[in-house]
Each structure stands twice: as structure tokens, then as C-alpha cells.
XYZ file of C-alpha atoms in Angstrom:
611
model
C 78.052 21.783 -64.622
C 76.880 23.947 -67.533
C 77.684 21.591 -70.423
C 77.398 17.856 -70.180
C 79.955 15.347 -71.319
C 79.647 12.192 -73.374
C 81.336 9.010 -72.180
C 81.633 5.930 -74.385
C 82.042 2.518 -72.758
C 83.948 0.210 -75.124
C 85.346 -3.310 -74.936
C 87.302 -5.250 -77.522
C 85.776 -8.569 -76.445
C 82.344 -9.349 -75.103
C 81.718 -10.755 -71.648
C 83.931 -8.310 -69.747
C 81.092 -6.535 -67.951
C 81.017 -3.363 -70.058
C 77.221 -2.927 -70.090
C 77.037 -3.958 -66.432
C 79.513 -1.210 -65.540
C 77.698 1.384 -67.667
C 74.205 0.607 -66.348
C 75.268 0.625 -62.699
C 77.368 3.760 -63.150
C 74.300 5.447 -64.635
C 72.186 4.385 -61.650
C 74.716 5.715 -59.121
C 74.915 9.052 -60.940
C 71.140 9.340 -61.261
C 70.616 8.580 -57.567
C 73.111 11.308 -56.692
C 71.042 13.767 -58.709
C 72.845 14.021 -62.047
C 70.844 14.174 -65.270
C 71.831 10.983 -67.088
C 71.126 9.668 -70.587
C 72.118 6.139 -71.643
C 72.449 5.305 -75.354
C 72.602 1.693 -76.586
C 74.872 1.947 -79.625
C 75.588 -1.792 -79.651
C 73.167 -2.195 -82.537
C 74.351 -5.661 -83.557
C 73.905 -7.091 -80.046
C 71.654 -4.691 -78.107
C 71.201 -5.450 -74.446
C 71.447 -2.310 -72.331
C 67.682 -2.030 -71.946
C 67.580 -5.421 -70.171
C 69.148 -3.794 -67.117
C 66.306 -1.294 -66.933
C 63.335 -3.417 -68.071
C 61.476 -3.440 -64.769
C 62.014 0.302 -64.331
C 60.933 1.496 -67.794
C 57.927 3.791 -67.941
C 56.962 1.899 -71.124
C 58.718 -0.444 -73.575
C 60.835 1.503 -76.087
C 58.741 2.247 -79.172
C 61.775 3.440 -81.106
C 65.461 3.951 -80.586
C 68.787 4.620 -82.213
C 68.083 2.531 -85.319
C 64.954 4.568 -86.021
C 66.963 7.773 -85.516
C 69.528 6.569 -88.066
C 66.791 5.660 -90.537
C 65.285 9.128 -90.191
C 68.742 10.628 -90.800
C 68.828 8.674 -94.067
C 65.282 9.308 -95.278
C 64.847 12.914 -94.097
C 68.350 14.276 -93.473
C 67.107 17.868 -93.526
C 65.122 17.315 -90.293
C 67.244 14.568 -88.704
C 68.777 17.036 -86.247
C 65.430 17.254 -84.472
C 65.459 13.547 -83.562
C 68.178 13.783 -80.887
C 65.796 13.146 -77.999
C 62.575 12.185 -79.733
C 62.937 8.477 -79.008
C 64.148 8.456 -75.411
C 62.400 6.345 -72.796
C 62.180 7.266 -69.118
C 63.690 4.923 -66.497
C 62.110 5.410 -63.071
C 64.341 4.306 -60.221
C 63.469 3.965 -56.512
C 63.315 7.030 -54.236
C 62.347 9.338 -57.087
C 65.571 9.012 -59.073
C 65.339 8.732 -62.846
C 67.396 8.593 -65.993
C 66.616 8.386 -69.701
C 67.440 5.669 -72.216
C 67.746 5.647 -75.983
C 67.433 1.953 -76.742
C 68.908 0.310 -79.827
C 65.478 0.069 -81.404
C 61.849 -0.894 -81.023
C 61.274 -3.637 -78.478
C 60.324 -6.980 -80.053
C 60.489 -5.753 -83.664
C 60.850 -8.736 -86.030
C 62.150 -6.480 -88.790
C 65.034 -5.140 -86.699
C 67.782 -7.372 -88.119
C 66.875 -6.854 -91.762
C 66.613 -3.100 -91.244
C 69.959 -2.997 -89.468
C 71.594 -4.831 -92.377
C 70.509 -1.997 -94.661
C 72.515 0.582 -92.703
C 75.516 1.669 -94.776
C 77.684 3.844 -92.555
C 79.904 5.064 -95.374
C 76.908 6.178 -97.425
C 75.359 7.832 -94.378
C 78.397 10.068 -94.005
C 79.026 10.731 -97.692
C 75.483 11.076 -99.066
C 73.416 12.109 -96.055
C 75.905 14.176 -94.028
C 75.409 11.970 -90.977
C 78.493 13.536 -89.373
C 76.722 16.888 -89.119
C 73.545 15.211 -87.833
C 75.529 13.438 -85.146
C 77.089 16.749 -84.117
C 73.644 18.264 -83.559
C 72.662 15.191 -81.524
C 75.758 15.591 -79.382
C 75.055 19.263 -78.761
C 71.447 18.570 -77.761
C 72.444 15.683 -75.484
C 75.037 17.825 -73.732
C 72.566 20.675 -73.239
C 69.993 18.419 -71.632
C 72.168 16.077 -69.573
C 75.156 16.181 -67.263
C 76.429 12.810 -68.447
C 75.607 10.800 -71.560
C 76.810 7.185 -71.322
C 77.098 5.378 -74.656
C 77.338 1.588 -74.859
C 79.515 0.770 -77.866
C 79.814 -2.306 -80.061
C 82.712 -4.644 -79.305
C 85.510 -5.460 -81.733
C 86.461 -3.547 -84.871
C 83.300 -2.145 -86.500
C 82.175 1.010 -88.270
C 79.619 1.834 -85.573
C 82.174 1.134 -82.868
C 84.580 3.498 -84.589
C 81.998 6.274 -84.491
C 81.431 5.638 -80.776
C 85.110 5.726 -79.902
C 86.239 8.667 -82.076
C 83.501 11.181 -82.977
C 80.982 10.737 -80.178
C 82.814 10.831 -76.823
C 84.629 13.332 -74.682
C 85.884 10.436 -72.567
C 86.464 6.835 -73.655
C 86.175 4.203 -70.909
C 87.582 0.954 -72.233
C 86.777 -2.210 -70.313
C 89.075 -5.237 -70.414
C 90.040 -8.277 -68.383
C 93.443 -9.638 -67.418
C 94.444 -11.541 -70.528
C 96.645 -10.626 -73.459
C 93.991 -10.782 -76.202
C 91.809 -8.303 -74.308
C 94.670 -5.953 -73.490
C 96.328 -6.050 -76.922
C 93.027 -5.660 -78.744
C 91.597 -2.850 -76.674
C 94.809 -0.803 -76.711
C 94.993 -1.096 -80.488
C 91.434 0.209 -80.816
C 92.131 3.048 -78.395
C 95.188 4.079 -80.400
C 93.082 4.014 -83.576
C 90.429 6.147 -81.897
C 93.025 8.716 -80.831
C 94.348 8.989 -84.411
C 90.850 9.130 -85.898
C 89.921 11.822 -83.399
C 92.827 13.988 -84.554
C 91.563 13.733 -88.131
C 87.992 14.803 -87.436
C 86.792 17.983 -89.186
C 85.260 19.127 -85.876
C 86.686 21.200 -83.054
C 87.432 18.664 -80.339
C 89.760 18.609 -77.340
C 92.072 15.658 -76.942
C 90.212 12.385 -76.297
C 90.667 11.307 -72.679
C 90.765 7.579 -71.998
C 90.033 5.627 -68.816
C 91.188 1.988 -68.557
C 88.597 -0.070 -66.666
C 89.932 -3.407 -65.447
C 86.829 -5.528 -64.989
C 85.955 -8.853 -63.382
C 89.364 -9.012 -61.754
C 89.741 -11.573 -58.968
C 93.198 -11.691 -57.398
C 92.143 -13.410 -54.177
C 92.617 -17.095 -55.105
C 95.962 -16.491 -56.844
C 97.434 -13.513 -55.019
C 100.949 -13.651 -56.489
C 99.679 -14.050 -60.038
C 97.170 -11.259 -59.455
C 99.899 -8.893 -58.259
C 102.033 -9.761 -61.285
C 99.142 -8.850 -63.568
C 98.504 -5.624 -61.638
C 102.089 -4.495 -62.175
C 102.077 -5.426 -65.852
C 98.718 -3.760 -66.513
C 99.830 -0.610 -64.692
C 102.884 -0.440 -66.948
C 100.864 -0.912 -70.127
C 98.043 1.467 -69.150
C 100.289 4.293 -67.928
C 100.289 6.102 -71.328
C 96.479 6.147 -71.266
C 96.469 7.711 -67.791
C 99.095 10.335 -68.492
C 96.722 13.026 -69.805
C 94.770 13.357 -66.557
C 96.592 11.573 -63.716
C 98.253 13.920 -61.176
C 101.995 14.315 -61.405
C 103.938 11.858 -59.285
C 100.990 9.486 -58.880
C 101.430 5.753 -59.215
C 99.676 4.138 -62.223
C 99.120 1.077 -60.054
C 97.299 3.073 -57.364
C 95.085 4.785 -59.898
C 94.397 1.592 -61.793
C 93.242 -0.004 -58.557
C 90.674 2.764 -58.112
C 89.191 2.006 -61.541
C 89.055 -1.764 -61.172
C 85.760 -3.606 -60.859
C 86.382 -6.840 -58.920
C 84.676 -10.113 -59.721
C 81.636 -10.991 -57.623
C 80.010 -14.277 -58.759
C 76.569 -13.239 -57.498
C 76.398 -10.421 -60.057
C 77.415 -12.578 -63.023
C 73.889 -13.984 -63.452
C 71.389 -11.975 -65.480
C 71.275 -8.222 -65.961
C 71.298 -6.865 -62.415
C 71.662 -3.475 -60.751
C 73.500 -3.853 -57.437
C 73.767 -0.046 -57.363
C 70.112 -0.032 -56.275
C 70.677 -2.197 -53.194
C 74.317 -1.771 -52.140
C 76.106 1.069 -50.385
C 78.720 2.999 -52.394
C 80.762 3.228 -49.172
C 81.080 -0.518 -48.465
C 84.447 -1.659 -49.829
C 83.300 -5.291 -49.739
C 80.650 -4.693 -52.413
C 80.900 -4.101 -56.152
C 79.057 -0.757 -55.977
C 82.037 0.671 -54.076
C 84.119 0.392 -57.262
C 81.246 1.517 -59.476
C 80.806 4.656 -57.352
C 84.529 5.454 -57.666
C 84.208 5.326 -61.460
C 80.998 7.379 -61.341
C 82.700 10.058 -59.225
C 85.691 10.155 -61.566
C 83.414 10.784 -64.551
C 81.190 13.262 -62.691
C 84.253 15.268 -61.672
C 85.559 15.184 -65.260
C 88.750 13.316 -64.352
C 89.794 16.224 -62.118
C 91.116 16.341 -58.529
C 92.285 12.767 -59.052
C 94.911 12.996 -56.318
C 92.078 13.042 -53.787
C 90.640 9.863 -55.317
C 93.925 8.127 -54.552
C 94.486 9.627 -51.110
C 90.908 9.749 -49.777
C 88.467 7.890 -51.963
C 85.441 8.489 -49.713
C 85.929 12.277 -49.709
C 86.305 12.224 -53.491
C 83.031 10.316 -53.916
C 81.262 12.553 -51.385
C 82.390 15.593 -53.355
C 80.953 14.189 -56.576
C 77.676 13.426 -54.851
C 77.488 16.925 -53.366
C 78.325 18.597 -56.675
C 75.195 17.072 -58.231
C 73.064 19.448 -56.178
C 72.167 22.508 -58.218
C 69.949 24.054 -55.584
C 69.627 23.253 -51.902
C 66.089 22.653 -50.742
C 66.393 24.911 -47.696
C 68.592 27.876 -46.779
C 69.591 26.919 -43.233
C 69.878 23.852 -41.021
C 69.478 24.873 -37.347
C 71.558 22.629 -35.105
C 70.846 22.766 -31.367
C 71.033 20.856 -28.102
C 67.926 19.235 -26.615
C 67.549 22.127 -24.157
C 67.506 24.718 -26.955
C 64.838 23.150 -29.182
C 62.304 25.857 -28.283
C 64.813 28.626 -29.051
C 65.564 26.937 -32.380
C 61.858 26.973 -33.298
C 61.667 30.675 -32.424
C 64.693 31.354 -34.625
C 63.071 29.380 -37.428
C 59.999 31.634 -37.291
C 62.178 34.764 -37.254
C 64.134 33.464 -40.236
C 60.884 32.970 -42.127
C 59.927 36.595 -41.441
C 63.278 37.612 -42.965
C 62.840 35.490 -46.087
C 65.098 32.613 -44.965
C 63.865 29.024 -45.023
C 65.168 26.632 -42.362
C 64.876 23.178 -40.849
C 65.241 22.506 -37.137
C 67.327 19.480 -36.176
C 64.977 18.362 -33.413
C 62.055 17.940 -35.799
C 63.697 14.923 -37.478
C 66.508 13.780 -35.159
C 67.003 10.427 -36.859
C 67.630 12.122 -40.226
C 70.001 14.910 -39.162
C 72.812 13.873 -41.521
C 70.437 13.733 -44.489
C 68.984 17.166 -43.704
C 72.443 18.714 -43.265
C 73.142 17.756 -46.886
C 69.890 19.271 -48.115
C 70.423 22.677 -46.456
C 72.850 25.219 -47.838
C 74.068 26.790 -44.568
C 74.454 25.698 -40.952
C 73.353 27.762 -37.935
C 74.214 26.275 -34.540
C 72.709 27.377 -31.231
C 75.128 26.758 -28.357
C 74.461 27.289 -24.637
C 76.472 26.849 -21.443
C 75.517 23.201 -21.062
C 78.735 21.819 -22.522
C 79.626 20.245 -25.849
C 76.830 18.297 -27.499
C 78.094 15.183 -29.385
C 75.299 15.359 -31.941
C 76.003 19.007 -32.623
C 79.702 18.195 -33.012
C 78.723 15.608 -35.598
C 76.567 18.159 -37.469
C 79.484 20.585 -37.651
C 82.046 17.958 -38.624
C 79.843 16.620 -41.405
C 79.015 20.088 -42.708
C 82.601 21.369 -42.756
C 83.908 18.230 -44.435
C 81.396 18.481 -47.231
C 81.315 22.245 -47.727
C 84.782 22.280 -49.313
C 83.418 20.262 -52.252
C 80.145 22.136 -52.652
C 79.355 23.986 -55.862
C 78.297 27.088 -53.877
C 79.571 28.688 -50.693
C 78.191 27.145 -47.492
C 78.535 29.072 -44.235
C 78.687 27.912 -40.608
C 77.149 30.557 -38.321
C 77.160 30.033 -34.527
C 74.637 31.716 -32.218
C 75.642 31.555 -28.519
C 73.304 32.249 -25.617
C 76.009 33.977 -23.529
C 79.707 34.797 -23.370
C 80.231 31.664 -21.276
C 78.701 29.597 -24.057
C 81.454 30.662 -26.454
C 83.770 28.290 -24.608
C 81.304 25.484 -25.309
C 81.358 25.849 -29.078
C 82.149 22.544 -30.787
C 85.870 22.223 -31.370
C 85.487 22.581 -35.123
C 83.571 25.857 -34.786
C 85.736 27.606 -32.199
C 87.463 29.710 -34.858
C 84.202 31.095 -36.259
C 82.664 34.462 -35.397
C 79.583 33.907 -33.231
C 76.475 36.051 -32.663
C 76.199 36.505 -28.882
C 72.640 36.880 -27.575
C 74.030 38.909 -24.642
C 74.828 41.595 -27.214
C 71.492 41.529 -29.020
C 68.104 39.873 -29.284
C 67.230 36.693 -31.170
C 65.353 38.861 -33.666
C 68.498 40.887 -34.297
C 70.473 37.658 -34.744
C 67.969 36.439 -37.328
C 68.169 39.744 -39.236
C 71.970 39.765 -39.138
C 72.226 36.187 -40.383
C 69.629 36.804 -43.111
C 71.617 39.840 -44.284
C 74.785 37.739 -44.331
C 73.108 35.047 -46.423
C 71.767 37.592 -48.896
C 75.265 38.722 -49.773
C 76.323 37.540 -53.179
C 78.014 34.156 -52.676
C 81.138 33.387 -54.606
C 81.814 30.083 -56.284
C 84.215 27.898 -54.378
C 86.041 27.328 -57.618
C 88.343 30.172 -58.605
C 87.368 32.077 -61.729
C 90.754 33.506 -62.548
C 91.883 33.998 -66.104
C 93.834 30.933 -67.109
C 96.385 33.206 -68.684
C 96.427 35.900 -66.010
C 98.297 36.559 -62.801
C 97.668 35.238 -59.303
C 98.188 36.494 -55.787
C 99.507 33.123 -54.636
C 101.129 30.052 -56.209
C 101.078 26.975 -53.959
C 104.036 24.624 -54.377
C 103.435 21.252 -52.722
C 104.059 17.521 -52.917
C 101.270 15.209 -54.022
C 101.116 13.566 -50.576
C 100.057 16.924 -49.075
C 97.282 17.715 -51.557
C 94.409 17.544 -49.075
C 96.155 19.901 -46.646
C 97.131 22.250 -49.474
C 93.624 22.406 -50.961
C 92.176 23.370 -47.569
C 94.769 26.157 -47.318
C 93.993 27.282 -50.882
C 90.291 27.421 -50.101
C 90.843 29.513 -46.974
C 93.104 31.971 -48.816
C 90.542 32.255 -51.600
C 87.782 33.010 -49.096
C 89.904 35.975 -48.035
C 89.663 37.271 -51.601
C 93.053 36.065 -52.868
C 93.471 34.524 -56.307
C 95.241 31.204 -55.834
C 97.016 28.964 -58.329
C 96.897 25.343 -57.211
C 97.283 22.753 -59.930
C 94.286 20.672 -58.818
C 92.102 23.693 -59.627
C 93.845 25.313 -62.554
C 95.369 22.486 -64.623
C 92.667 20.842 -66.691
C 92.659 17.418 -68.260
C 94.450 17.602 -71.603
C 96.597 20.604 -70.604
C 100.356 20.445 -70.984
C 100.830 20.631 -67.244
C 104.545 21.645 -67.138
C 103.673 24.740 -69.186
C 100.634 25.560 -67.038
C 102.641 25.181 -63.820
C 105.469 27.307 -65.131
C 103.049 30.055 -66.207
C 101.330 29.975 -62.814
C 104.636 30.099 -60.953
C 105.978 33.014 -62.976
C 102.695 34.947 -62.847
C 102.200 34.837 -59.067
C 103.043 37.702 -56.708
C 103.773 35.254 -53.874
C 104.964 31.650 -53.897
C 103.939 29.656 -50.814
C 105.942 26.456 -50.451
C 104.135 23.788 -48.383
C 107.250 22.253 -46.866
C 106.827 18.698 -45.614
C 109.020 15.640 -45.618
C 107.559 14.689 -49.014
C 108.157 18.220 -50.346
C 111.824 18.061 -49.291
C 112.291 14.817 -51.221
C 110.728 16.077 -54.437
C 113.100 17.375 -57.083
C 110.269 19.281 -58.742
C 109.186 21.239 -55.655
C 112.783 22.051 -54.791
C 113.214 23.329 -58.349
C 110.138 25.587 -57.914
C 111.617 26.893 -54.661
C 114.918 27.719 -56.350
C 113.169 29.541 -59.213
C 111.133 31.641 -56.793
C 114.213 32.366 -54.676
C 115.946 33.775 -57.756
C 113.149 36.317 -58.214
C 113.676 38.088 -54.876
C 112.352 41.614 -55.182
C 109.860 40.640 -57.871
C 108.214 37.717 -56.094
C 107.627 37.000 -52.424
C 108.607 33.483 -51.223
C 107.033 32.184 -47.996
C 107.661 28.625 -46.739
C 105.052 27.023 -44.454
C 105.999 23.986 -42.393
C 103.627 21.036 -41.984
C 103.859 17.601 -40.398
C 107.080 16.595 -38.670
C 109.422 18.070 -41.260
C 112.872 19.362 -40.393
C 113.278 22.303 -42.780
C 116.288 22.043 -45.098
C 118.820 24.930 -44.895
C 117.438 26.993 -47.829
C 114.017 26.952 -46.118
C 115.163 27.410 -42.515
C 116.988 30.590 -43.484
C 113.737 32.285 -44.518
C 110.949 33.923 -42.561
C 108.399 31.129 -42.482
C 104.973 30.229 -41.052
C 105.001 27.120 -38.872
C 101.841 24.982 -38.896
C 103.513 22.007 -37.226
C 102.149 22.769 -33.761
C 98.742 24.057 -34.894
C 96.719 21.344 -33.169
C 93.356 23.102 -32.744
C 91.101 24.897 -35.238
C 91.817 28.203 -33.495
C 95.584 27.696 -33.812
C 95.222 26.644 -37.443
C 93.136 29.719 -38.245
C 95.714 31.922 -36.542
C 98.447 30.537 -38.812
C 96.281 31.023 -41.913
C 95.641 34.630 -40.945
C 99.343 35.205 -40.269
C 100.169 33.820 -43.702
C 97.467 35.950 -45.355
C 98.822 39.072 -43.672
C 102.270 38.286 -45.065
C 100.871 37.728 -48.561
C 98.884 40.977 -48.441
C 101.766 42.956 -46.860
C 99.475 44.127 -44.042
C 101.067 46.072 -41.223
C 100.147 46.771 -37.641
C 96.417 46.645 -37.031
C 95.344 46.688 -40.670
C 92.376 44.285 -40.803
C 92.158 41.217 -43.000
C 89.342 41.091 -45.561
C 86.131 39.485 -44.181
C 85.846 35.734 -44.734
C 83.240 32.995 -44.573
C 83.600 29.843 -42.488
C 87.014 28.224 -42.337
C 87.789 24.923 -44.066
C 89.864 22.528 -41.988
C 92.228 19.911 -43.433
C 91.421 16.258 -42.739
C 94.403 16.017 -40.387
C 92.497 18.149 -37.859
C 89.575 15.755 -37.536
């Protein structure tokens, strides 16, 4: 993440849990490793700092009000105040975030000074708009996410927070008409004001946050409200929700349920609860945090597999792994693993050995960039299987390429590779020494790694366009990743269509600009008018564009598909079989003949259906 983003949390009425949601979202993001700044812009009723009081390095000596006063008294140097008055918040386990409070703590003059702020004069006489732009730029350079707590209701300061300041506007509301009517009116005003700004801004993206919603006692009434809210919020989701997705499903992912225990005081359950426990409020907070961290992208995965989506956001926070390699091994091969660790060190590769901290294997897997597994003839090791499964699941969402590299003690040991690693090329110690294995692996790791995100020109051509139904997104993204690791440029909408794009135009450009169209044919694909339309368009370009159907699931291919030369994944039940189908497809795409080799590839990514 090279440039941060600014997210305003707004509510039309007070008491809906806006500041609670912001503070806990900030804590989740900070604990994942993101650089987070919180700004209390609710100057008339400041309260954000209460959530962090016991974690502040020191009481705020100044804040936003002092910054505004400096912009009025010394406008020529006001740009330099963007971060001058931040206060550090020190969270458990070494996590931290920064806070710009509303003002000095316990200042008796605060109210009278606030009453002297004339927003209109600030803009007209003191060019506060330009000052605020420099603040925004500095905030986005220094932080991944800047969370701004806005004033409720219709106010001048609230208008600044909802129009000029944010990239994303999260608006919190509860299930009653005055909240819904009021907040939607303000959001519409913010969208219009945004369009009139004299600054270069992309379209304002908005996230409806249903808060303190408790449908358990009155289930039927709760479901009625869910349906009505989904209908009314659908226009606010349209800019970033995946095509074909249900507004109700997405709205449910950004709903914070009511838990009475957290309605007392200013509390941070994100410090004590697990983000993976669906019975706790931090589960919902973490979903919102992941959505913001991933910039409202890949949202289909949030709907289909929430835990994978959140894991991906957590992994993406890592800029640098602490160690190059995690060495996974059986109990019998601990000594060999230590020898390999020493040889790695001689070749400039840092490593951790699993047996040194067996109770923390999962944690260490996350902190190492690559995985090396030592496998002998002793049979499958359940712990090693878990290492591989965890690593492969998370590597697809990593910001840098992560390799799985098996080392086997003999040819017989190849048959004992964990199921998920059977398709990978192994270094066989019958063919060379452990020292040679260490040198070979070190050389492989020194090769320039490619980003897992494609860096194709958004206006250029592609080797492959993937046509698929939303229900098959996880399977399709794994296929896209594997094709990309073979050096192919791949258009898949989850990667290439950005929030705010006119997606029909982007899809049409991708479809027309691809050399090959791969149709992921499933039961859901066959029922989609849009995917069938893409198939027909590609079929009309025979001679100019290659069309290859692939079959997944239990689909019975419709006649237009069955008539073509296709690749059948339906019976690919093992990683080796799956890899064989991927390679067959790649050979077709690349028009390879006979024994022409495929380009070299890193470790394979497996779809969730194979686990």
C-alpha cells in the first residue's frame, strides 16, 4: 500500500455507536500491522480519546482545534501542522496507532475558542481548503489508513468531513426511519458537494454501517428491516459491490450487532476478543476493518468466505517478513533441519526451524516469507500437513510471492509428501548433498520475485480473459493466480476492475483485448445471462480470439460448450490432477506443441474446494 486512504465515520444521530466502531476498527487494523491515524473531528462533542485514555503515551497537549487556530493565525505555515499535534496510543503486544484529539485535554477555554471558529471565513480569507489538502497529503504519506470521527447532524465541520476529507465515507445508522432518512440525505449532499470541489478527486465511495442491530428477540421484524434496508442502501453499494451480489448479503457483512455488555463506557473489545469468533462483536468489526484495508476490493470473497477475506487483509499488512524461510520437518528430521538452517545462513538466507518453537508453528509460518519442508520415508506428518495447508491458503493473499519448496531424503520419500505439496518440484537428497540443496534454494529465493497482483496496463491487452459466475470466484481466482505464475497476463474482474470504475466498460475492454477467453463453466455460469453473452461474443471472434471452456463442479455442459475442445476439471480430485489440468490449459493458451516446455512457475495455489 503506497498511498494511504482517509475514511470518515459519520452518523446523522448520536448514540448509534459510530465512535465505538471507529476506535475498535482502528485497534484491529493496528494489531494487524497497519499504520493507523485517528482524528477526532467531532469538535462540538469530542469523545474519541476516551477510548484510548489508558493507552495514551501522554494526555493530548493539543489537537485539531489548535491546528485550525494555527491555520487562521499563521496560514503561511499551517501546512506544517499536519502531524505536529498527534499523540501516540500504545496497545498491547507492541501494537500502536496515533491520535489527533479534538483539542487540549482539560482546557477550560476550549468551548469559547471553538465558538470563535468561522468555517466560511477560514476558507475565504485564510485558504483553509489548501491547508486541508496539504494535511491530507501528509496523512496519506505517513499512514495506511486515517480514520476521521465526524460530527453528527448537519454542520459545517461535518460537511468538510463528509465531502473534502475522505476517500471513503462510512455512515453509521440504526434501524429506524429518522436515522435512515437523515443519513441518506447527508450522504447525497456529500456526493454532490464532492463533485463541486476544485480538487482532483475520484468518486466518493460510501459504506453503509448498520449498527446496534438486534434481530434476535423479534426475528420476523428484524428480517423485514433487513430487506427494507438492503433495498434502500443498494444505490450506495453499487459503486463497489461485485456484479450479481445480493445487497442483503453484503449489508449483513457490514452490520455491527447489539451486545449489551459493550454499551457501557468507552470500551475496546478488539483488544480482548477474537476476530474469528462469530459470537463476538469484534467479528463484525474485523470484517469492516478488512473491507477498508482492502480498499473495498475483492468483495465477492467477503461474501463467500469471510474468514479468508479477513486473513488476506491481515496478511497484506506485512511489508517485510521477519525471516526468509520456515523449515517444516518431522520429529525424526529435527537434526537435519538444524543443519539446513546453518547452511542457509552461510548462503545469506535466514530461517526458523519448526521444532524450536513447536507450540507457535502457525504464528511462525505467518512471519516467514517462504516454506521449506523436509520429508522422509516415515509417512505423512499431520503437523507438517497443517504447515503446508496454512501456508498455501495464505500465500494467495500475500503482497509478495511466497514459495513452497520440498526437500525429500530419498525417492521413496516423494510418495510421502503432504497431499497439498505433491504437485511441487522437490529437491531429492539422493541426487545431491544437503549443502547443494541449500545453495539451490538460496539461488531460487534470490530471483526477483514478482508481485502477486498483475501489473498490466489497464488499457492494454491480455493473454487471458476469465469469464465466470460470481459463485465460482474463489476457484477462478486460484486459476488466475496459477496462470499468472506461468507468466501470462490475466484479466479477472476482481483484480482489474477498481472501485468507481464503470465496470461494464472495463469488462468489455478486457474481453475484446484478450488473446484467449477462458470460460469457467459451472451450473451457475450456465444460468447467467451475462456469462453466456460473453461466450457468444468470443465465439463470434473465431480466428481472432481463442475460446476455451473449462468445466468445474457437477455441470452438464450446454450444447454450445460441449461442441468445443474443452478442459475438464470436474474429476480433478487431487492437487496433482488439478495441476495437470492447469498445465494442459496453459499449453492450449500458449499454443505449445509436442514437448515444448511450459515456462517455470513457483508453487501452485489450490482452490478452497481441494482442502
